[in-house]
XYZ file of C-alpha atoms in Angstrom:
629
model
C 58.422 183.126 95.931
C 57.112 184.717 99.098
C 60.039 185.602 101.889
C 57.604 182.793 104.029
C 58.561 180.335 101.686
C 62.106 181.515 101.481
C 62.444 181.090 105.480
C 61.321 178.062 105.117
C 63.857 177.175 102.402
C 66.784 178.803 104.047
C 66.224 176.911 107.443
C 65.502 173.771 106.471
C 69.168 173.930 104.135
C 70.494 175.294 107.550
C 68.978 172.220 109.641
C 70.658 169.865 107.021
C 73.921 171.363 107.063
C 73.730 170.944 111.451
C 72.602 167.543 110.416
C 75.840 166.678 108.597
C 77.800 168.070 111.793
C 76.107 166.657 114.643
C 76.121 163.021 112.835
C 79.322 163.355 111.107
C 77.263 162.167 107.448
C 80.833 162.023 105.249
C 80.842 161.672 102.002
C 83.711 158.879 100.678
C 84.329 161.582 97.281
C 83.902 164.557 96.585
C 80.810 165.993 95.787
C 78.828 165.033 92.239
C 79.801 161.490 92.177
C 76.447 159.252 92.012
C 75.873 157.454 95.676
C 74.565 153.672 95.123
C 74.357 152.576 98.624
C 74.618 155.207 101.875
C 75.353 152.755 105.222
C 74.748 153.792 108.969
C 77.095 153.265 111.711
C 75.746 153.040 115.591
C 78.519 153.489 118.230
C 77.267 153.301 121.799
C 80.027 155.735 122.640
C 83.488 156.763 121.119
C 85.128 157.374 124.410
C 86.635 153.683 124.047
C 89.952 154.092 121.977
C 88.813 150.808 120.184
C 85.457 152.352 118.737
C 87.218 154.956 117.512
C 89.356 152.766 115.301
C 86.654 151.205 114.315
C 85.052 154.226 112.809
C 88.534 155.659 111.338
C 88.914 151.520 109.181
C 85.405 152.289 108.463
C 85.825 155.581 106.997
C 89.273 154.296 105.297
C 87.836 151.864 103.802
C 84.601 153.925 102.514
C 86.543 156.551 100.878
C 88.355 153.792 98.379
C 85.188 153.627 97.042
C 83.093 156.325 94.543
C 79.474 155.229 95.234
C 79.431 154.680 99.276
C 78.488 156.955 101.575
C 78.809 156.421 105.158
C 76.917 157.899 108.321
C 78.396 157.807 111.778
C 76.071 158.609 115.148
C 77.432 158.061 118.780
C 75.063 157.503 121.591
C 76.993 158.976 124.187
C 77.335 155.681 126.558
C 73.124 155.461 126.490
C 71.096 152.845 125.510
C 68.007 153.931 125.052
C 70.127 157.111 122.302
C 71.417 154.509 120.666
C 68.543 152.863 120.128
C 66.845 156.042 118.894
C 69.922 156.360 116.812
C 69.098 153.330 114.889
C 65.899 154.624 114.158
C 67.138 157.482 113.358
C 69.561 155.948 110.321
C 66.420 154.186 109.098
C 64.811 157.172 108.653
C 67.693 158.860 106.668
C 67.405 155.529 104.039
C 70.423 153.505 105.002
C 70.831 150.829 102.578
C 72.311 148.506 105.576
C 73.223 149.193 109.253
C 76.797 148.612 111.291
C 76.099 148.833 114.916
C 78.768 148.071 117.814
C 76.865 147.060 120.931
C 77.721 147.508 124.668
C 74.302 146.179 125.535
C 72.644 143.462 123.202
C 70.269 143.027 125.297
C 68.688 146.699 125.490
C 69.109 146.814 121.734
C 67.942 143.482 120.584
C 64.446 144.828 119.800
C 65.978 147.637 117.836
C 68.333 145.469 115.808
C 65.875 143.387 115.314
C 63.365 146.228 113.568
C 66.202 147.136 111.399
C 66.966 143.656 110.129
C 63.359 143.276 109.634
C 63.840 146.130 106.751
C 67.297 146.094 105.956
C 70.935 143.767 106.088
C 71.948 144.442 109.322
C 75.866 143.792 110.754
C 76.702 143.188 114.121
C 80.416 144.210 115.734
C 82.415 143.224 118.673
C 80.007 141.966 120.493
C 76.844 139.726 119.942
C 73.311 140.401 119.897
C 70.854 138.454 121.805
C 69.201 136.006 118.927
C 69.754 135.963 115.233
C 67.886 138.566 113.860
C 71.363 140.213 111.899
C 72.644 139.479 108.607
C 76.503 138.879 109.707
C 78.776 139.013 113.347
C 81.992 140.394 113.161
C 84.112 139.574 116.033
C 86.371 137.596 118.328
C 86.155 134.643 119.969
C 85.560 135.912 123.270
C 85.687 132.474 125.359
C 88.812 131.613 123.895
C 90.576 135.327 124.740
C 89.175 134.833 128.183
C 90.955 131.042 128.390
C 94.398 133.067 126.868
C 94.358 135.308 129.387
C 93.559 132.558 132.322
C 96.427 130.887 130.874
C 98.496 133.952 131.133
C 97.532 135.158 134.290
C 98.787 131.780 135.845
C 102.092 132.231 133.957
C 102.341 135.882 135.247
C 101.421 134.661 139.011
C 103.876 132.088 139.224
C 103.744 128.619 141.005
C 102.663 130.456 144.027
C 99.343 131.782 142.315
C 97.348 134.351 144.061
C 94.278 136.582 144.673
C 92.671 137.755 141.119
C 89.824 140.317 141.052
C 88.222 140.288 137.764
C 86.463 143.712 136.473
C 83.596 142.486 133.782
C 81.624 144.612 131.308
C 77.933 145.426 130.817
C 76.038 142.575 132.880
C 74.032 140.396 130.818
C 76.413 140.810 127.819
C 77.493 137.538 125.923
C 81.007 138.491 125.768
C 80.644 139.291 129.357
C 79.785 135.791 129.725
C 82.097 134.083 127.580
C 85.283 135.943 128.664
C 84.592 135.107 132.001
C 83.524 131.696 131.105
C 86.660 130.968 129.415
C 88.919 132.901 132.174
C 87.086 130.927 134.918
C 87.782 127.694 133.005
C 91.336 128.157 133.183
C 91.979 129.461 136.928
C 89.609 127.217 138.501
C 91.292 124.416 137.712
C 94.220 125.343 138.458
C 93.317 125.002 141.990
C 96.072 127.875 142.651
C 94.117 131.055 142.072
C 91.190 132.879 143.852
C 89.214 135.024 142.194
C 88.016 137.376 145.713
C 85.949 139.812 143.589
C 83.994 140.682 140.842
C 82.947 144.110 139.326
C 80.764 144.838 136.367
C 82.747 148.701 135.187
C 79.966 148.706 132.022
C 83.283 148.781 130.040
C 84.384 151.980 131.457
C 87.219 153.406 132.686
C 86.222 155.957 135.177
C 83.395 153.387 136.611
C 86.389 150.669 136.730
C 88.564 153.135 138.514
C 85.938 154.562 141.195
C 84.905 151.080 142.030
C 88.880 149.670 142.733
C 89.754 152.967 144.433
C 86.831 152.165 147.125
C 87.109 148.765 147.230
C 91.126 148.971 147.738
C 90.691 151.117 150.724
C 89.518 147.835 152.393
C 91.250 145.519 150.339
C 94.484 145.110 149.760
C 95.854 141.589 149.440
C 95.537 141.415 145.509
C 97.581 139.987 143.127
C 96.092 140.550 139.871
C 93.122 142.274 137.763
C 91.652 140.748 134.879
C 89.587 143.625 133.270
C 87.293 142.496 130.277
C 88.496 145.362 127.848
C 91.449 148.113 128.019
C 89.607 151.086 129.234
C 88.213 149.289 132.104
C 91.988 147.918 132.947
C 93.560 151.620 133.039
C 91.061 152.340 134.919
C 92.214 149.561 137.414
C 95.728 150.910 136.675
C 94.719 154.530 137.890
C 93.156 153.271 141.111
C 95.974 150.921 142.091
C 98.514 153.982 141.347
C 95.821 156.233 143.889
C 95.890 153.260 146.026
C 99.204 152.734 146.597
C 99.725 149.470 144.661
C 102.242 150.263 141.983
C 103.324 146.887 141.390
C 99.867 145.071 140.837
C 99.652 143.207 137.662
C 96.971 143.589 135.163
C 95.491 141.851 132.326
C 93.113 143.651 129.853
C 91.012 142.764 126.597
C 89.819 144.600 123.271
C 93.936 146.034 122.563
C 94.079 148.888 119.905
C 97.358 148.047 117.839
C 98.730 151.422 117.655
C 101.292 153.494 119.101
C 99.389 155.421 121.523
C 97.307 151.960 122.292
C 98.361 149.220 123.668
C 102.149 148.926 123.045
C 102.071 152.946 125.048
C 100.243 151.326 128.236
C 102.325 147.945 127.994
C 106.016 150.010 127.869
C 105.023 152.230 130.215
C 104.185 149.673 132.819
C 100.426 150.474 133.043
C 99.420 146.967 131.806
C 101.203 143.535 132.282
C 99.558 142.369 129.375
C 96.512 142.662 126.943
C 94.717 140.555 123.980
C 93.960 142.671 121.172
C 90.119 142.459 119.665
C 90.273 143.666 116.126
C 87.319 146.096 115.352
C 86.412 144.963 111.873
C 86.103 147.988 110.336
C 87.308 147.018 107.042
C 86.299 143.593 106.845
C 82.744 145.602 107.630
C 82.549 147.304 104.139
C 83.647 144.953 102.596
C 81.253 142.271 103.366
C 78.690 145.244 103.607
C 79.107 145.249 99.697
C 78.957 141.871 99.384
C 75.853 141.710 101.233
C 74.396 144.541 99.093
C 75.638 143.420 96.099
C 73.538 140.151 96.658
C 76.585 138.057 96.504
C 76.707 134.142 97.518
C 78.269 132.360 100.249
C 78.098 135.244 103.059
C 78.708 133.815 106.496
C 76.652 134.463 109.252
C 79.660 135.146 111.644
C 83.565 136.227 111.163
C 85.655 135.335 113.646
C 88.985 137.598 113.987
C 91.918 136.368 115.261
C 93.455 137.801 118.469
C 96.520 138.394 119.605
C 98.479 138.416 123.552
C 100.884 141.494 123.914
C 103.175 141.929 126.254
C 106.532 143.692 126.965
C 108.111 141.290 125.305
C 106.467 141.849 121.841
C 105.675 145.430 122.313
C 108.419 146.010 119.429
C 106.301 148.908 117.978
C 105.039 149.014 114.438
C 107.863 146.620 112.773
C 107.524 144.056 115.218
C 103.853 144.303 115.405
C 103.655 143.831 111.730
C 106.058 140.713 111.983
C 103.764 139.499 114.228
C 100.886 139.705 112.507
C 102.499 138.309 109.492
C 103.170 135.210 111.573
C 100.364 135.100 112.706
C 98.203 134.740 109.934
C 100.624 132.195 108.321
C 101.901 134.752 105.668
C 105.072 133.427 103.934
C 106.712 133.503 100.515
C 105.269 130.231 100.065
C 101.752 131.486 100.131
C 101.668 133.946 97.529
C 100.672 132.419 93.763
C 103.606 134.036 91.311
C 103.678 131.077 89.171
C 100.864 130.894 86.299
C 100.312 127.088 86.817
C 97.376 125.562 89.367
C 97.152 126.325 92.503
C 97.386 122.736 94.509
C 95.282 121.434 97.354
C 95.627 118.864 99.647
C 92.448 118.159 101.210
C 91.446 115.153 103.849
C 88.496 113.881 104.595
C 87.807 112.450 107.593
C 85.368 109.721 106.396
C 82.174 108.389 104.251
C 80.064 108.282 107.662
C 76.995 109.845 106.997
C 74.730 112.067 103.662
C 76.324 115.147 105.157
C 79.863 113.554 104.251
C 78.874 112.909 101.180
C 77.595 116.205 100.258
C 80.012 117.722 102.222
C 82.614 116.044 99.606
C 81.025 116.387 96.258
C 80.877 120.217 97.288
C 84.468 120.354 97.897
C 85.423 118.394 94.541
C 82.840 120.480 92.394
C 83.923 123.559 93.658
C 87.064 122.634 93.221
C 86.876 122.665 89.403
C 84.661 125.572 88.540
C 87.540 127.534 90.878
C 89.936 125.702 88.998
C 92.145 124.712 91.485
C 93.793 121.056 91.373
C 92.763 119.194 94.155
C 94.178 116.096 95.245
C 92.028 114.136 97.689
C 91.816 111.947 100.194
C 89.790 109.894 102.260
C 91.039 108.602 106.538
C 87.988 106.433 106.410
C 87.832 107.747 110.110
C 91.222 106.723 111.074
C 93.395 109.949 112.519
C 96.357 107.663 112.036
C 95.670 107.696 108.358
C 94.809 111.340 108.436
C 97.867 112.163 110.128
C 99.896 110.148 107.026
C 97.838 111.926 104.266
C 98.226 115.444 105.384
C 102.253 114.250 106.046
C 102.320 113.380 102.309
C 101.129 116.230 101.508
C 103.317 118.258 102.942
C 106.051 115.952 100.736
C 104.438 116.863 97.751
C 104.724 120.205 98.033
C 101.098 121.521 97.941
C 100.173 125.355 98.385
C 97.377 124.639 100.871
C 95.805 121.706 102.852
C 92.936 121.991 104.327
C 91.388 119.057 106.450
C 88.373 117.925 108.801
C 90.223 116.663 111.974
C 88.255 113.300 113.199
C 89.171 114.020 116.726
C 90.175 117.659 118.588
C 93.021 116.442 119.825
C 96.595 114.708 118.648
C 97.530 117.249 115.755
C 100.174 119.443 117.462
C 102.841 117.336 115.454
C 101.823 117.098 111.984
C 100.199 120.884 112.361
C 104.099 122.139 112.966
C 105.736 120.097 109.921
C 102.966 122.071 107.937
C 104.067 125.318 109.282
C 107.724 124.482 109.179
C 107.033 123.990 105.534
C 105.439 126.985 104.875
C 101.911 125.153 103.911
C 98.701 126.867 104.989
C 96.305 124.516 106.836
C 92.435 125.143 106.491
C 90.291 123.354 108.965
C 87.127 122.315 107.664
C 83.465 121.650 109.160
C 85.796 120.439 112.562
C 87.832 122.343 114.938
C 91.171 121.184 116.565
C 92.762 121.690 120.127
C 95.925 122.824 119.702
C 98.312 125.438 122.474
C 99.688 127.134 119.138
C 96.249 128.074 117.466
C 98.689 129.873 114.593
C 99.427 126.385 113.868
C 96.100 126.735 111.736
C 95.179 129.621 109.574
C 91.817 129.789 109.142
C 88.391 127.789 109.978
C 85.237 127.396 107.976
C 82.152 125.565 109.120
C 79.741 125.914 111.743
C 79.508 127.232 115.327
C 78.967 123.525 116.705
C 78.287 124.731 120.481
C 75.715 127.168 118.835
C 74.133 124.303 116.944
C 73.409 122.566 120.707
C 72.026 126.070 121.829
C 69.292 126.129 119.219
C 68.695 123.001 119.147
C 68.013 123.313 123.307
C 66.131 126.857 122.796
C 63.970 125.345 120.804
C 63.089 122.666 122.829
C 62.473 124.658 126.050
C 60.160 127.006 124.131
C 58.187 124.364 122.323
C 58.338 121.214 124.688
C 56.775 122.166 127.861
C 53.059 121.174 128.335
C 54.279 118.293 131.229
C 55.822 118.759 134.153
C 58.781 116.319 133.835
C 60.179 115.262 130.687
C 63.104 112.850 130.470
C 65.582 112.986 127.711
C 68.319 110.648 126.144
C 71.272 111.950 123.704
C 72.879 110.364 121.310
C 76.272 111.610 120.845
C 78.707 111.570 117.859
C 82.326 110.125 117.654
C 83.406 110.911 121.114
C 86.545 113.890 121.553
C 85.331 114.920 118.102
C 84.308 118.848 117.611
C 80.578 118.383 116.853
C 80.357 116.084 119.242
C 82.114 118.106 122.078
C 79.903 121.508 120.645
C 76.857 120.336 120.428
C 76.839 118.658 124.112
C 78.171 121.707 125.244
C 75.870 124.444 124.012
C 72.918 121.996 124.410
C 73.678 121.426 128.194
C 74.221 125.303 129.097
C 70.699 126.042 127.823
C 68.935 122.924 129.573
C 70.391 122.923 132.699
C 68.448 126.342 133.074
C 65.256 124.365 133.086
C 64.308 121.975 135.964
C 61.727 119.859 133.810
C 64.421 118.223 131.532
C 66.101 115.471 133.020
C 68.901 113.463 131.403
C 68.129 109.917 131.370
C 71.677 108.813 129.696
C 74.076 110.095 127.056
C 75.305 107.233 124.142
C 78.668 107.629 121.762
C 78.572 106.744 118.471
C 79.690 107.514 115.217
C 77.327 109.521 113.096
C 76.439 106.635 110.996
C 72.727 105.411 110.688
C 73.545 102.113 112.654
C 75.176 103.192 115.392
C 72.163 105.067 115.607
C 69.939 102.302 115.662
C 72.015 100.426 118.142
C 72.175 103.018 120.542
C 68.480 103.664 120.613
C 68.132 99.623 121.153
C 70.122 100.230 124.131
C 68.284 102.768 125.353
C 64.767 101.209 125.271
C 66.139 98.011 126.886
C 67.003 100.511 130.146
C 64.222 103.089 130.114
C 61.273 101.164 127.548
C 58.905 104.190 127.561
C 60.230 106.282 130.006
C 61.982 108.415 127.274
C 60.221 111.608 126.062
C 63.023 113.187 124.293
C 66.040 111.667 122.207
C 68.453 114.949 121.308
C 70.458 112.995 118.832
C 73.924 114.649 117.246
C 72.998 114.207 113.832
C 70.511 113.342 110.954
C 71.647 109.848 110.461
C 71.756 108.632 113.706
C 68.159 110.181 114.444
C 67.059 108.087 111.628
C 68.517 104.971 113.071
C 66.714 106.011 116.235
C 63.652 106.150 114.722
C 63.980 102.386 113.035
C 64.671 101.253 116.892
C 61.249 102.787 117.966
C 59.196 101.984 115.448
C 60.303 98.152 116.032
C 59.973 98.819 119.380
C 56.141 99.761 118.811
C 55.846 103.416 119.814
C 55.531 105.877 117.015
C 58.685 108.546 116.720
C 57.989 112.318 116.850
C 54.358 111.352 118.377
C 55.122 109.199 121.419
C 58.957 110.546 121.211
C 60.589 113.861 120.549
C 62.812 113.451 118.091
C 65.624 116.796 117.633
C 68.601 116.423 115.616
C 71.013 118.598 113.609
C 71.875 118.623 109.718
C 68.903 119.243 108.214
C 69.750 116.964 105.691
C 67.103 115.741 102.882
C 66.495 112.396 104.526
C 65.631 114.491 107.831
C 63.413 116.292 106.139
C 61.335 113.596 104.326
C 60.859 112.236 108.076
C 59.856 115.531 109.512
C 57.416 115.445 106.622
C 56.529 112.295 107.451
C 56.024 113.116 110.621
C 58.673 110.975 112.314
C 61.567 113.601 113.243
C 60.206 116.870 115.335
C 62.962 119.155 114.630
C 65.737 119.948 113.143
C 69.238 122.331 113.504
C 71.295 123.162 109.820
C 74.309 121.948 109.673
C 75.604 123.590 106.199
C 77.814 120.443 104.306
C 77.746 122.864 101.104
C 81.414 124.542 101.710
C 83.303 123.488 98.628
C 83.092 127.050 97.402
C 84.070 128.994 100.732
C 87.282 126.546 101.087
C 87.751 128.064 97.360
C 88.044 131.610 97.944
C 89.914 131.134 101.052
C 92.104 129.181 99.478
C 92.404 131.925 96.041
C 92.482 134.912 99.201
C 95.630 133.132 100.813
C 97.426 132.819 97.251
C 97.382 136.243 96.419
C 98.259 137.537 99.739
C 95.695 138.644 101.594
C 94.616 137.617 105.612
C 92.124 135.277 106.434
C 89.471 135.915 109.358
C 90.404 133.311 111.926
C 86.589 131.464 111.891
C 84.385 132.129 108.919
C 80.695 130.444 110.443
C 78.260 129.491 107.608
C 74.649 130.947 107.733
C 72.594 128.004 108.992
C 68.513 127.472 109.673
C 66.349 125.727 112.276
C 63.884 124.144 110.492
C 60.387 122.419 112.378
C 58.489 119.994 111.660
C 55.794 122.107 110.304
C 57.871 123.236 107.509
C 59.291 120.386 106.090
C 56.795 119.824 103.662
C 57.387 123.648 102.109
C 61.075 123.534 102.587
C 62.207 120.105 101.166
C 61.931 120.650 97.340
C 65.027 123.591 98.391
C 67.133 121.123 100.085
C 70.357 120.612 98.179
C 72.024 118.180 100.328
């Protein structure tokens, strides 16, 4: 071999060792052991306290394991590295990519090129679209309505002046924090918010731009900082400043001694809601994903937690308080080698989801072989309430329910915890001031469903300058119907074109469809160009209204609904129904494995969010032969 060649050799086995170093590429075992899948994590920077816990769960979680390998690269708080970064990992042969954002929208298109070749998992905070295999996270709207709620507590009757320091403009968590903190304070009628500051999530940006703007501006009450870095830095420029007793609120908590509890007892921060990083639920359903396994959701929801100086009890008390709030009790783990029971009430026979939705849960049911006892409120909460109450009487290990209305379950929720029962909440959400009054959700993202749904639309409906739209709403206080209207209307309102003619309730059920589409043509005839209707069923009761009405649906109408049902798809095919947003009924065997997770111990993500379609017109004909509901 000529000393050329050798060189060559020699520096190219140098270059791969500097490799290793400058990207951290660690090996979970030692050396010799055969690697089946090597994964690549993309941190925008670790100078956040929270990213780096989210590498060391990561690498914690790795190392159980003989055949992972993991790589870590940080992009030094730059886009456009991180982005290269990505890249990068592809070109080492990742088998599936972890990437924490601080801006989605500078690295959709990247994310989007990697899911185009590999699985592709999202943390902390969302990408723009839904080009990613699975979203771990937290849900950032409600943390920002927590902490509205607790800066009005910490404020007092008197409330005050609030400046509120946000992260990377353009950010969805940016959005929905503030969204949800906004929500709170502003109707309060009490509080001011004076000023607003986007810190890019850090803390010497968060600092420099209180320190100035304190100079000039000193009547403050409060800061409400969208993560922790960014609120120390607030705490370092009111200390600079002069303001030693300003209270402040911050976001994204690390649970550890020198995290939060340190800045809470040492009077830094009033308070703070922790974001869990994921890390290990990250392998995990990394494996999963790899492993081809069924029923992986397309987001995981994490639940968060308020700290203040009151629970900053270090490591015991935190772990009490996790316990608690994840519903762990003696009652919850299986020791006994009979059947696991569950309670489980429906809400009603209203429409073909409910029906699939039900033979899912009763089928998968038996092949986990878990004894069900079930139950049907026929769409009365009163009888709801008395099912779930006789449940509790008997005794079972776990109820899970989908709650007709949000509202009116405080009661009945606390028996169930006083008991030491688990409650699931299935396909609907619940309002409740105690949200550890529930363990876990599964279903879908309704307000997301309303989103697509209005994306959708504004992308594909545009050719006239004025179009004028009527909605047909389900059963009125109820989740879907609450979600759907919501996410729909903060897309649409965007767009100048769309006007809102009316919006009907009914109750998801094929008539009611019907009826309110009669009503509708008796006040606008032909006027209507759109009908967003809440679900399959009553979309098909719209369209029997106006074909007997004489104009042809999907054709002189629009016709978008969500479902995605088979009956929706035999009109799309038919050309009848233009569009239409999944709505997954199929969830019999996630309830399962919650339930079998919660019996032998182990903690539930707060929202598990099913992996759901959008399916047009055009593809109705090729898709309906898969539909299984």
């Amino acid at each position: 071999m000529s000393r050329t060649v050798r060189g060559i050799m020699v520096l190219f086995l140098l270059g791969l060792c500097l490799l290793a170093w400058q990207y951290k590429w660690f090996d979970s075992k030692e050396t010799g052991n055969e690697v089946r899948y090597l994964i690549g994590v993309s941190q925008p920077n670790l100078s956040e306290p929270w990213r780096v816990v989210m590498n060391e769960e990561i690498l914690e979680e790795v190392q159980r394991r003989d055949d992972v390998r993991v790589i870590f690269m940080d992009a030094s708080q730059t886009s456009g590295q991180q982005a290269k970064d990505v890249k990068n990992l592809l070109e080492y042969g990742i088998d599936l990519l972890i990437v924490s954002l601080d801006d989605p929208v500078a690295l959709t298109p990247a994310i989007t090129e990697a899911y185009s070749k590999i699985p592709v998992i999202v943390m902390g905070r969302g990408v723009t679209g839904y080009d990613y295999s699975l979203y771990i996270g937290t849900d950032n709207e409600m943390m920002g309505r927590k902490a509205g709620e607790f800066a009005l507590e910490t404020l007092g009757e008197q409330g005050g002046r609030v400046v509120e320091i946000q992260g990377l403009e353009g950010s969805p968590s940016v959005t929905e924090r503030s969204m949800g903190f906004r929500d709170i304070v502003d109707n309060a009628g009490k509080v001011q918010i004076v000023r607003t500051f986007q810190a890019d999530w850090q803390r010497d940006k968060a600092e420099d731009l209180l320190t100035r703007w304190f100079a000039d501006n000193r009547n403050v009450d409060l800061v409400f900082a969208h993560n922790e870095a960014m609120a120390l830095g607030a705490y370092r420029a009111a200390q600079n400043s002069g303001l030693p007793h300003l209270d402040i609120i911050g976001i994204d908590g690390v649970n550890s001694e020198n995290g939060s509890y340190h800045l809470i007892s040492d009077n830094q921060l009033t308070g703070t809601f922790t974001s869990p990083t994921g890390g290990k639920e990250a392998v995990n359903y990394a494996i999963d994903i790899l492993n081809k396994e069924k029923g992986i959701p397309k987001q995981v929801i994490l639940r968060s937690q308020k700290i203040t100086a009151d629970s900053s009890l270090g490591a015991e008390g935190l772990e009490g308080d996790k316990q608690a709030l994840n519903g762990k009790t003696e009652k919850k783990v299986n020791t006994k080698k009979n059947k696991i029971v569950l309670g489980f009430a429906q809400v009603g026979t209203e429409s073909s989801w409910r029906l699939a939705n039900t033979k899912s849960v009763i089928e998968a049911a038996k092949e986990a072989d878990i004894e069900l006892i079930y139950d049907n409120a026929e769409q009365s909460q009163e009888k709801q309430i008395e099912i779930i109450r006789r449940f509790i009487k008997q005794k079972v290990d776990v109820i899970a329910f989908s709650p007709k209305t949000e509202s009116g379950w405080e009661t009945v929720l606390q028996e169930a915890k006083e008991a030491g029962i688990p409650v699931i909440l299935s396909d609907r959400e619940v309002n409740v001031s105690d949200d550890t009054l529930w363990t876990a959700y599964i279903g879908s993202d309704m307000t997301d469903e309303g989103r697509r749904a209005a994306n959708w639309l504004v992308k594909n409906v545009r050719e006239k300058e004025q179009y004028r739209m009527i909605e047909l709403q389900g059963t009125e206080k109820s989740a879907p119907a609450l979600g759907r209207k919501k996410g729909f209307d903060e897309v649409i309102r965007q767009f100048s074109q769309y006007e809102l003619l009316s919006s009907y309730y009914g109750d998801y059920t094929l008539q009611s469809g019907r009826l309110m589409m009669e009503q509708a043509l008796q006040q606008y005839g032909d006027q209507i160009d759109i009908v967003y209707s809440h679900n399959d069923d009553m979309a098909l009761g719209a369209i029997q209204a106006i074909e007997d009405y004489g104009l042809a649906p999907g054709k002189d109408m629009i016709l978008i609904s969500i479902d995605a049902t088979r009956p929706a798809f035999q009109a799309m095919a038919a050309g009848k129904l233009n569009m239409a947003v999944e709505c997954n009924p199929l969830l019999g065997p996630q309830l399962m494995k919650a339930v079998r997770d919660l019996m032998d111990g182990k903690d539930l993500p707060m929202k598990i969010i099913t992996a759901e379609g959008l399916f047009p017109m055009e593809t109705a004909k090729r898709e309906l032969h898969n539909r299984e509901f």
